[in-house]
CSV table of C-alpha atoms and ligand atoms in Angstrom, one decimal:
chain,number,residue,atom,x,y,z
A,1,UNK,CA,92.5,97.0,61.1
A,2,UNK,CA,88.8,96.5,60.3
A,3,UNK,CA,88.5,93.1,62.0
A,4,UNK,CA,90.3,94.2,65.2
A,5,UNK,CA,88.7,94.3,68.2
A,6,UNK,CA,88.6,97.8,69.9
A,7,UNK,CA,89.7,98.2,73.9
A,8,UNK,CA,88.4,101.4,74.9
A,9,UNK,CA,90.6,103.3,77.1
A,10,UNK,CA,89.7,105.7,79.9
A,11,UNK,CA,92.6,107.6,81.0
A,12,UNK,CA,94.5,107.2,78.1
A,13,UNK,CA,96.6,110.3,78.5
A,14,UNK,CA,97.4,109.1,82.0
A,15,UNK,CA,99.8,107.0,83.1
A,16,UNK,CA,97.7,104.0,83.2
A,17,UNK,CA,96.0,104.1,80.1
A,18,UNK,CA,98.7,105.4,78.3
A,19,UNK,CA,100.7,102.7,78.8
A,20,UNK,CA,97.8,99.9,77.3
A,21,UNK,CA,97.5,102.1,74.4
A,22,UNK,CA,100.9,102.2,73.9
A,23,UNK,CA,100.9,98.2,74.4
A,24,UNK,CA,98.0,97.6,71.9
A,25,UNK,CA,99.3,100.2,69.5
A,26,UNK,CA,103.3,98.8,69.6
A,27,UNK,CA,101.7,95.3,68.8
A,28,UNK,CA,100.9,95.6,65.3
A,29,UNK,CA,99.9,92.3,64.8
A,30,UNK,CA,97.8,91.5,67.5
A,31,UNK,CA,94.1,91.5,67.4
A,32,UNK,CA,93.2,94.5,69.1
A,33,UNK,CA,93.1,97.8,69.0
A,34,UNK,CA,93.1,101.2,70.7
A,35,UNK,CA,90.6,103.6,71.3
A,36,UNK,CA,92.0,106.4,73.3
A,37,UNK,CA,89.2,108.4,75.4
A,38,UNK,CA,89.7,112.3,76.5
A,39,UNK,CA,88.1,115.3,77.8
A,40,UNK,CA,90.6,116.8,74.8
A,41,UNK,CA,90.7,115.4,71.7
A,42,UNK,CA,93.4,118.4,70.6
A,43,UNK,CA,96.1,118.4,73.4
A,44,UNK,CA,99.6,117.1,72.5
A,45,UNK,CA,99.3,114.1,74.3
A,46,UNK,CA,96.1,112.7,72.2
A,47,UNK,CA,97.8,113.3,69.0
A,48,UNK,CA,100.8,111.7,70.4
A,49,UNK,CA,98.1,108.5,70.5
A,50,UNK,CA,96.5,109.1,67.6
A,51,UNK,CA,100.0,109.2,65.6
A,52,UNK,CA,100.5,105.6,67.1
A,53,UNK,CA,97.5,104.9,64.9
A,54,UNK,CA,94.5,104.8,68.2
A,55,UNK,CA,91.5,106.4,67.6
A,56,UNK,CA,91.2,109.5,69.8
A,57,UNK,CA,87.3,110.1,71.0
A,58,UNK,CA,86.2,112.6,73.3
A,59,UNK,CA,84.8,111.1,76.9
A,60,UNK,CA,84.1,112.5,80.5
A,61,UNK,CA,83.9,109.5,83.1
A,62,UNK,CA,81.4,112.3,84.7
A,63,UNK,CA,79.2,111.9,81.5
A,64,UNK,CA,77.2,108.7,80.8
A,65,UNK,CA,76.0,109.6,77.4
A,66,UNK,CA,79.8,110.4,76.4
A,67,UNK,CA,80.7,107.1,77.9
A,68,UNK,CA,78.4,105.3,76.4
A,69,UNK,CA,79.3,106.7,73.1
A,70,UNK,CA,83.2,105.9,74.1
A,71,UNK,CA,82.4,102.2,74.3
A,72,UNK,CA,79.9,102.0,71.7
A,73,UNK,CA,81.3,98.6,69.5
A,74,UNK,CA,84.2,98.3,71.6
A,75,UNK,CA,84.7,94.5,72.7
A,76,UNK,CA,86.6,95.8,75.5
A,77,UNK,CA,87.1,98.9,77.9
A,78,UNK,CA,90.2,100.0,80.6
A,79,UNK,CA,88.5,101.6,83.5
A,80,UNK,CA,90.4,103.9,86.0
A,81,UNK,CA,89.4,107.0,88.0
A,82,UNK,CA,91.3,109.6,89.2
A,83,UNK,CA,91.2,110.3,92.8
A,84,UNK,CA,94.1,112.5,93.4
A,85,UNK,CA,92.4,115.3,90.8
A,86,UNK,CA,89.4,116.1,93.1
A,87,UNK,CA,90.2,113.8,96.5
A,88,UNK,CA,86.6,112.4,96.6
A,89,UNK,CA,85.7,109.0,96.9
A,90,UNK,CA,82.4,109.8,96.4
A,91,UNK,CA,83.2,111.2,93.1
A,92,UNK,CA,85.0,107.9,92.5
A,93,UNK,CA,82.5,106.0,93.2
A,94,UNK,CA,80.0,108.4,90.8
A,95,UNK,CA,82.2,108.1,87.9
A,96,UNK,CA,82.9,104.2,88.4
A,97,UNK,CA,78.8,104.1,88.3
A,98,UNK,CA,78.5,106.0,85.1
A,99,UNK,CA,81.4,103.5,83.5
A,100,UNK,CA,79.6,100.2,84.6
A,101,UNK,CA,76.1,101.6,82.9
A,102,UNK,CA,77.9,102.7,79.9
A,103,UNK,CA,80.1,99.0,79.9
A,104,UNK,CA,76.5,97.4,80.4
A,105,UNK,CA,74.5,99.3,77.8
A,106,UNK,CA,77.4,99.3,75.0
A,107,UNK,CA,77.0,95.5,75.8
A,108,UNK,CA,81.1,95.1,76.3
A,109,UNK,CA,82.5,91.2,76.8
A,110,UNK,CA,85.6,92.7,79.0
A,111,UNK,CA,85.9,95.6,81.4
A,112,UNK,CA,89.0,95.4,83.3
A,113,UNK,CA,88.5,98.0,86.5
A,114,UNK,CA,91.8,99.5,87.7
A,115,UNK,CA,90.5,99.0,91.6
A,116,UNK,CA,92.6,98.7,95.1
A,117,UNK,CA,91.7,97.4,98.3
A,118,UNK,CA,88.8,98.1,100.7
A,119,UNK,CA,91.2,98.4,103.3
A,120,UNK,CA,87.9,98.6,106.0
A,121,UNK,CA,87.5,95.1,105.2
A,122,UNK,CA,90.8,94.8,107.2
A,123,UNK,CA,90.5,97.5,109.5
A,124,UNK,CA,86.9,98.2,110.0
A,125,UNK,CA,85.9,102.3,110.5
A,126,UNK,CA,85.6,100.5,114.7
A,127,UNK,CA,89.0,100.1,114.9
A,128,UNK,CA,91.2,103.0,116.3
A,129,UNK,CA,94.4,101.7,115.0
A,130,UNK,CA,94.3,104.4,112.6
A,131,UNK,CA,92.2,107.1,112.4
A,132,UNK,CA,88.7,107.2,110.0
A,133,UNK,CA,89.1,110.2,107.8
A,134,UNK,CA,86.1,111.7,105.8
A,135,UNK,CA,83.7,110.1,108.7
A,136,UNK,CA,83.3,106.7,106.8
A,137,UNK,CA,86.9,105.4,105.2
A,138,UNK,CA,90.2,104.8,106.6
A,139,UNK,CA,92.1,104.8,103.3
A,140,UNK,CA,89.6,106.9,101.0
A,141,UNK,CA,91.8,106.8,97.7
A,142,UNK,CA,91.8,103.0,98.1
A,143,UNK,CA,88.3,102.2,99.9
A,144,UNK,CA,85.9,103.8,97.5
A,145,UNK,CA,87.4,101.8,94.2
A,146,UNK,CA,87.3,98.7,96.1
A,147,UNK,CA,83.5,99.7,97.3
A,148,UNK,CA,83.3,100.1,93.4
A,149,UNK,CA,83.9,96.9,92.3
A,150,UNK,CA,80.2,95.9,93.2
A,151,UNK,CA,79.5,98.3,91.0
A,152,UNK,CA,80.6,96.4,88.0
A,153,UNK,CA,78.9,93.2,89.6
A,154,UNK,CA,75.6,93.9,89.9
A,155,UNK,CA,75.6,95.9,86.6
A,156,UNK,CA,76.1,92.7,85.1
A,157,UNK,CA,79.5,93.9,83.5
A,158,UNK,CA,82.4,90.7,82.5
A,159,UNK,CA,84.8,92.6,84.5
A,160,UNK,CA,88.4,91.5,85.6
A,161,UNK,CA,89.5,94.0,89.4
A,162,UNK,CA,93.2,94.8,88.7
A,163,UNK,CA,94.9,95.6,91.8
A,164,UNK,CA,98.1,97.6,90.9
A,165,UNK,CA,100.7,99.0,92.9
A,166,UNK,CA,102.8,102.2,94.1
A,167,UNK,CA,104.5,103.4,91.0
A,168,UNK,CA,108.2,104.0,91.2
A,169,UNK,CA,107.3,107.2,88.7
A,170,UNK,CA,105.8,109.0,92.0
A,171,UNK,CA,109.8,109.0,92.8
A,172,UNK,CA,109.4,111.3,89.9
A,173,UNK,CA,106.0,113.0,89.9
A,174,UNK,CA,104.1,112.6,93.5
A,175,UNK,CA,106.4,114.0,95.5
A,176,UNK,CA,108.1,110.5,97.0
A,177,UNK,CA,111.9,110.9,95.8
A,178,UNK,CA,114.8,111.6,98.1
A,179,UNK,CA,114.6,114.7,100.1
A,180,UNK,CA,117.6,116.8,101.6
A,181,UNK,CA,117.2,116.7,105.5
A,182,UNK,CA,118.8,119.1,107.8
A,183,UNK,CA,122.6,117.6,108.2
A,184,UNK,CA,122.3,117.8,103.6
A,185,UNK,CA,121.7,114.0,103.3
A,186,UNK,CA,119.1,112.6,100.9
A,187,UNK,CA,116.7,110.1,102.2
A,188,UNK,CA,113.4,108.7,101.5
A,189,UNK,CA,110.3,108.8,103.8
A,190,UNK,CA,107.6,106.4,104.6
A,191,UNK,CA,106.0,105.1,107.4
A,192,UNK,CA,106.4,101.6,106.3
A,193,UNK,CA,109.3,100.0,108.9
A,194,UNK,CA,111.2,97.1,107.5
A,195,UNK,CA,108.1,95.7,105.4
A,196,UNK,CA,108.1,95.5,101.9
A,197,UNK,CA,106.2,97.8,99.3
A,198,UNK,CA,104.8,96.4,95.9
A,199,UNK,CA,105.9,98.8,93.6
A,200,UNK,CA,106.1,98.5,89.7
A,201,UNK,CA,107.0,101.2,86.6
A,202,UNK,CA,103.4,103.2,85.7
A,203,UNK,CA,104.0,101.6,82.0
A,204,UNK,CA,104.2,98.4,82.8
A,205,UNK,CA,100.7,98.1,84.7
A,206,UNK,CA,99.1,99.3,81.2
A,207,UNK,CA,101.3,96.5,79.6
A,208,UNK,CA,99.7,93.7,82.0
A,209,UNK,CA,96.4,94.8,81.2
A,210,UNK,CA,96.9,93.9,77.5
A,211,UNK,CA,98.1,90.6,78.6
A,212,UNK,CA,95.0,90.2,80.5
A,213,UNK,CA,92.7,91.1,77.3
A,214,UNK,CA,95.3,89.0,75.5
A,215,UNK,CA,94.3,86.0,77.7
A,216,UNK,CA,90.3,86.1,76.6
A,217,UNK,CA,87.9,85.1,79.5
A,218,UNK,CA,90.4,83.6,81.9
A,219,UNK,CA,90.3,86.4,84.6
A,220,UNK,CA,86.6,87.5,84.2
A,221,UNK,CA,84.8,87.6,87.8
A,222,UNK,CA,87.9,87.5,89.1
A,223,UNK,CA,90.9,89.5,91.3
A,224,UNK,CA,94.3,90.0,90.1
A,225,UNK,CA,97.1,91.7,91.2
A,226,UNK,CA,100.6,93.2,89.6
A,227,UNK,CA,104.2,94.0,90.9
A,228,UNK,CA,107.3,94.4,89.4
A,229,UNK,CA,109.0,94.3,92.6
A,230,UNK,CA,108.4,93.8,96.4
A,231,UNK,CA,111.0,96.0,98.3
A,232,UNK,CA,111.6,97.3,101.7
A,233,UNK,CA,112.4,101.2,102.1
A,234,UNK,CA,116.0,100.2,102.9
A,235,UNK,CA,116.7,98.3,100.1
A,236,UNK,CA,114.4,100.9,97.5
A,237,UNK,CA,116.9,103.6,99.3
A,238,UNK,CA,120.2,101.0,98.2
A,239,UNK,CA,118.6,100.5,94.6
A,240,UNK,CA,118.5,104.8,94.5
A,241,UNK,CA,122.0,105.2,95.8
A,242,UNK,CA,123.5,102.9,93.6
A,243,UNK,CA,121.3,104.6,90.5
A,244,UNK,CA,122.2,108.0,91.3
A,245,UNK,CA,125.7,107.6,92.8
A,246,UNK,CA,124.5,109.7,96.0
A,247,UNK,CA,124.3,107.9,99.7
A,248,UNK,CA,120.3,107.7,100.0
A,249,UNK,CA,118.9,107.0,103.6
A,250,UNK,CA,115.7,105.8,104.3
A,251,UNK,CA,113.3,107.4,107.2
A,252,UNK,CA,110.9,104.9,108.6
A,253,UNK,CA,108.8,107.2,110.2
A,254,UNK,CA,106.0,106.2,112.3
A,255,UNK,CA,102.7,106.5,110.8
A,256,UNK,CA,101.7,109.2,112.8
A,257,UNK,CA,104.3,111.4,111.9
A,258,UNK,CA,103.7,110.9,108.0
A,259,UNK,CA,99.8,111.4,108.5
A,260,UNK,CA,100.8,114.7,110.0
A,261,UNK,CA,102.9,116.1,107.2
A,262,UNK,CA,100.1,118.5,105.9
A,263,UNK,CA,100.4,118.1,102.1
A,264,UNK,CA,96.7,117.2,100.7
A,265,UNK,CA,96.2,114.0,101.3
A,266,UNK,CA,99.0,112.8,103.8
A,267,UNK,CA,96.5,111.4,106.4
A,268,UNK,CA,95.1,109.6,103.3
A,269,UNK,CA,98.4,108.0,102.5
A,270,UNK,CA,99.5,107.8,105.8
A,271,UNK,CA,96.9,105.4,106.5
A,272,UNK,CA,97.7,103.5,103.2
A,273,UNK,CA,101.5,103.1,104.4
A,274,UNK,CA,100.2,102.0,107.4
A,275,UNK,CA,97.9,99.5,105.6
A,276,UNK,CA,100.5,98.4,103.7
A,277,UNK,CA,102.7,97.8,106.6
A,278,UNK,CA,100.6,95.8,108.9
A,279,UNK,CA,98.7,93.6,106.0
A,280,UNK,CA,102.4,93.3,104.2
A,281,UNK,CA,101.3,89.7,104.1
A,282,UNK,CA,98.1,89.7,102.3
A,283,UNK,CA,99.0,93.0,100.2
A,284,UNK,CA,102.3,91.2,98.7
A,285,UNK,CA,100.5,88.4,98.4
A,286,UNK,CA,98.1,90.0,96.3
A,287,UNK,CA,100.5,91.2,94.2
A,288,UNK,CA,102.4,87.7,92.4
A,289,UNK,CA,105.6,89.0,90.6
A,290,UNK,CA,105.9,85.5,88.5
A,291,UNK,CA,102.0,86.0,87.4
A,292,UNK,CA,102.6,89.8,86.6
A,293,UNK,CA,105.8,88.7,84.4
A,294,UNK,CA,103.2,86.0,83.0
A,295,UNK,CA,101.0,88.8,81.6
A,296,UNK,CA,104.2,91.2,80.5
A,297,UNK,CA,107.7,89.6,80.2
A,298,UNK,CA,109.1,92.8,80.1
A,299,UNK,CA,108.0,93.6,83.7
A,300,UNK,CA,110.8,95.9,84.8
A,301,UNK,CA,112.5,95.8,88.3
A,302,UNK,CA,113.3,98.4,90.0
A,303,UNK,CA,116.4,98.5,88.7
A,304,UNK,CA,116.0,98.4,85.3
A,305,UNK,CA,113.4,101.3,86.0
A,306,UNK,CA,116.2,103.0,87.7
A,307,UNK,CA,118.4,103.2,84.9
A,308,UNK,CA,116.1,104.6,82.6
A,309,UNK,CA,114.9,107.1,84.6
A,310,UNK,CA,117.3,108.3,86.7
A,311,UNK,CA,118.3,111.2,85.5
A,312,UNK,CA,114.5,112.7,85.7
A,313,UNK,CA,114.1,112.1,89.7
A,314,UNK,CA,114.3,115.7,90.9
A,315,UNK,CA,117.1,116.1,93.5
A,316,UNK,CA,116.8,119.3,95.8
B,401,NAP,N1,100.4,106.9,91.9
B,401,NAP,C1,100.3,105.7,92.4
B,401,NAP,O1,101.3,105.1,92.9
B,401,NAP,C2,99.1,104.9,92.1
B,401,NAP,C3,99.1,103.5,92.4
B,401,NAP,C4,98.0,102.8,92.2
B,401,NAP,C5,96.8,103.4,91.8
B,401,NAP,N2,96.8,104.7,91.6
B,401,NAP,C6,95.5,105.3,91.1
B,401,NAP,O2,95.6,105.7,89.8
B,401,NAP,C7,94.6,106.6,89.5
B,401,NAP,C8,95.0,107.5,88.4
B,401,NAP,O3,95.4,106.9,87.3
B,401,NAP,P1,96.7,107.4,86.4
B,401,NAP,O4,97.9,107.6,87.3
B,401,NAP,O5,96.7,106.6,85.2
B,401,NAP,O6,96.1,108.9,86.1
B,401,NAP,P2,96.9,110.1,85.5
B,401,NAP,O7,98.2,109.7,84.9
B,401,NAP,O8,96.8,111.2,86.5
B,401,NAP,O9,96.0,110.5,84.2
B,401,NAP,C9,94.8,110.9,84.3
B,401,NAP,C10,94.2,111.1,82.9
B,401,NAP,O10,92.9,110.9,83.0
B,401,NAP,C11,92.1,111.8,82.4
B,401,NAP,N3,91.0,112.3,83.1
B,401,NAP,C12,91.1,113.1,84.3
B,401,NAP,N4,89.8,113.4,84.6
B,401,NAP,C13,89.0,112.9,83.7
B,401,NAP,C14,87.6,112.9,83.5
B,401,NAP,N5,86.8,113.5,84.3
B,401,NAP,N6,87.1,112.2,82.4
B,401,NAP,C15,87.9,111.6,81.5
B,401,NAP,N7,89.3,111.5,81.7
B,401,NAP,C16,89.8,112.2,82.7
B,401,NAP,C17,93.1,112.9,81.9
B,401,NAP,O11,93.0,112.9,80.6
B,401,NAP,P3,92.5,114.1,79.7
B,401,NAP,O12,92.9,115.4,80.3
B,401,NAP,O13,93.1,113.8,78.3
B,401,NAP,O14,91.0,113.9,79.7
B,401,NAP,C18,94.5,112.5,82.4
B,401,NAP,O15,95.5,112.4,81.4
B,401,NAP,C19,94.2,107.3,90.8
B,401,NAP,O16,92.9,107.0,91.1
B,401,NAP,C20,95.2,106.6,91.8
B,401,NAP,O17,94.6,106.4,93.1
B,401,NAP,C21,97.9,105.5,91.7
């Protein structure tokens, strides 16, 4: 255990960062290992990672000195934010900050930044296709971590910019699953047409990171990207019918009407959907399935993700 080298973990409660610690953790003979940062060293889900054998340190991506002691003697560190618990990509791009001065000064040799798209590289704040939201992004959960990435540059920081994808658990947890319409029938939503959506199991992006630490200084300085499958809303609404042994339709509503749903954040991700849609090209693209199998052989489809989770997708 002494001679391993420690990956510290932001997020590690979370669905990304759980899943690498669980990856490192589950590989007992493999040549790192886990430390597991939290605002909450005592809640039930860091002693679940401490009794996989992680060490379990206290850490606030908005506090540089706690970061800085997170990744003190770490070789490595797993960095993610969390836009969806405040809905500011200036916060984002604050606590990204704080984690490439902490990486810097704790003198890490591999970050790997959990990151997405600038999407206003594609459709500039000009462009009227879709509208700008918060005066200077057009998809603000996914603009600000790709602003970030500079971040991470110019600190000087070995960093690899993972680009994951829509996880299937938001069929679960977000709010995404089959909905009863008016005539009773279940049917998914999204503004996406007959394109294709990268998707991929929450646990299986935290798996691909550890194959990325696994593979040393191969994809430092550079962009990679992870899928478990690409799939069209039709044939995601097939894959749930069959799974749940209920007919589930599929609504391709027009961007317009998704952005004007109301929930927090549905301009946000309507604009994302919409991004998605008319860059299908590029976004799959980004997103190799063979390379993400490469880094995790147990990449799950959607299928397989189906069958083991089923049974929690909540059906109104
Ligand atoms: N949902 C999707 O389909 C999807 C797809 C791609 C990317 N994303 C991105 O994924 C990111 C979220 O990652 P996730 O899903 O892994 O998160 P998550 O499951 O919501 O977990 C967040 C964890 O982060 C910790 N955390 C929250 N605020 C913190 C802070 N200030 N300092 C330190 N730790 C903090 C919490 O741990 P403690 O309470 O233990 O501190 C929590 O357990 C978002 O930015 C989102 O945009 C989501």
């Amino acid at each position: 255990m002494a001679d391993k080298k420690i990956i510290a973990i932001v997020g590690a409660t979370g669905a990304q960062g759980g899943g690498l610690v669980r990856a490192i953790m589950n590989d007992k003979g493999g040549q790192f290992t886990a430390r597991a940062l939290t605002r909450d060293v005592n809640s039930d889900k860091a002693k679940a990672l401490a009794a996989l054998g992680a060490e379990v340190v206290k850490a606030d991506v908005d506090d540089l000195e706690s970061l800085k002691k997170g990744f003190a003697g770490a070789y490595g560190a797993f960095c993610v934010t969390f836009y969806w618990a405040h809905l500011s990509p200036e916060k984002e791009l604050a606590q990204a900050r704080l984690m490439a001065q902490a990486a810097k000064h704790a003198g890490l040799q591999h970050v790997i930044w959990s990151t997405l798209e600038d999407t206003r590289k594609w459709v500039p704040l000009s462009d009227d296709r879709m509208p700008t939201l918060m005066e200077k992004y057009k998809v603000p959960h996914f603009d600000a971590k790709g602003e970030a990435n500079q971040l991470f540059t110019e600190a000087g920081v070995p960093t690899t910019f993972l680009h994951t994808s829509f996880y299937w658990d938001n069929f679960i947890f977000f709010g995404s699953g089959p909905q009863r319409g008016p005539d009773g029938k279940l049917a998914i939503t999204f503004p996406l047409g007959d394109k294709k959506l990268p998707g991929i199991a929450a646990e299986d992006i935290g798996k691909c990171a550890y194959g990325i630490f696994k593979k040393g200084r191969e994809f430092i300085g550079k962009s990679v990207g992870i899928a478990g499958e690409h799939l069209t809303g039709a044939q995601m609404a097939a894959a749930l019918t069959k799974a749940l042994g209920q007919e589930v339709g599929y609504n391709a509503v027009e961007p317009d009407v998704y952005r004007s749903f109301g929930f927090p954040g549905a301009d946000d991700l309507g604009n994302m959907f919409q991004f998605k849609r008319d860059f299908e090209k590029d976004f799959c693209g980004a997103r190799n399935l063979d390379f993400a199998r490469s880094l995790n052989p147990a990449l799950q489809t959607f299928e397989q993700w189906l069958a083991q989770n089923k049974d929690r997708i909540p059906l109104d």
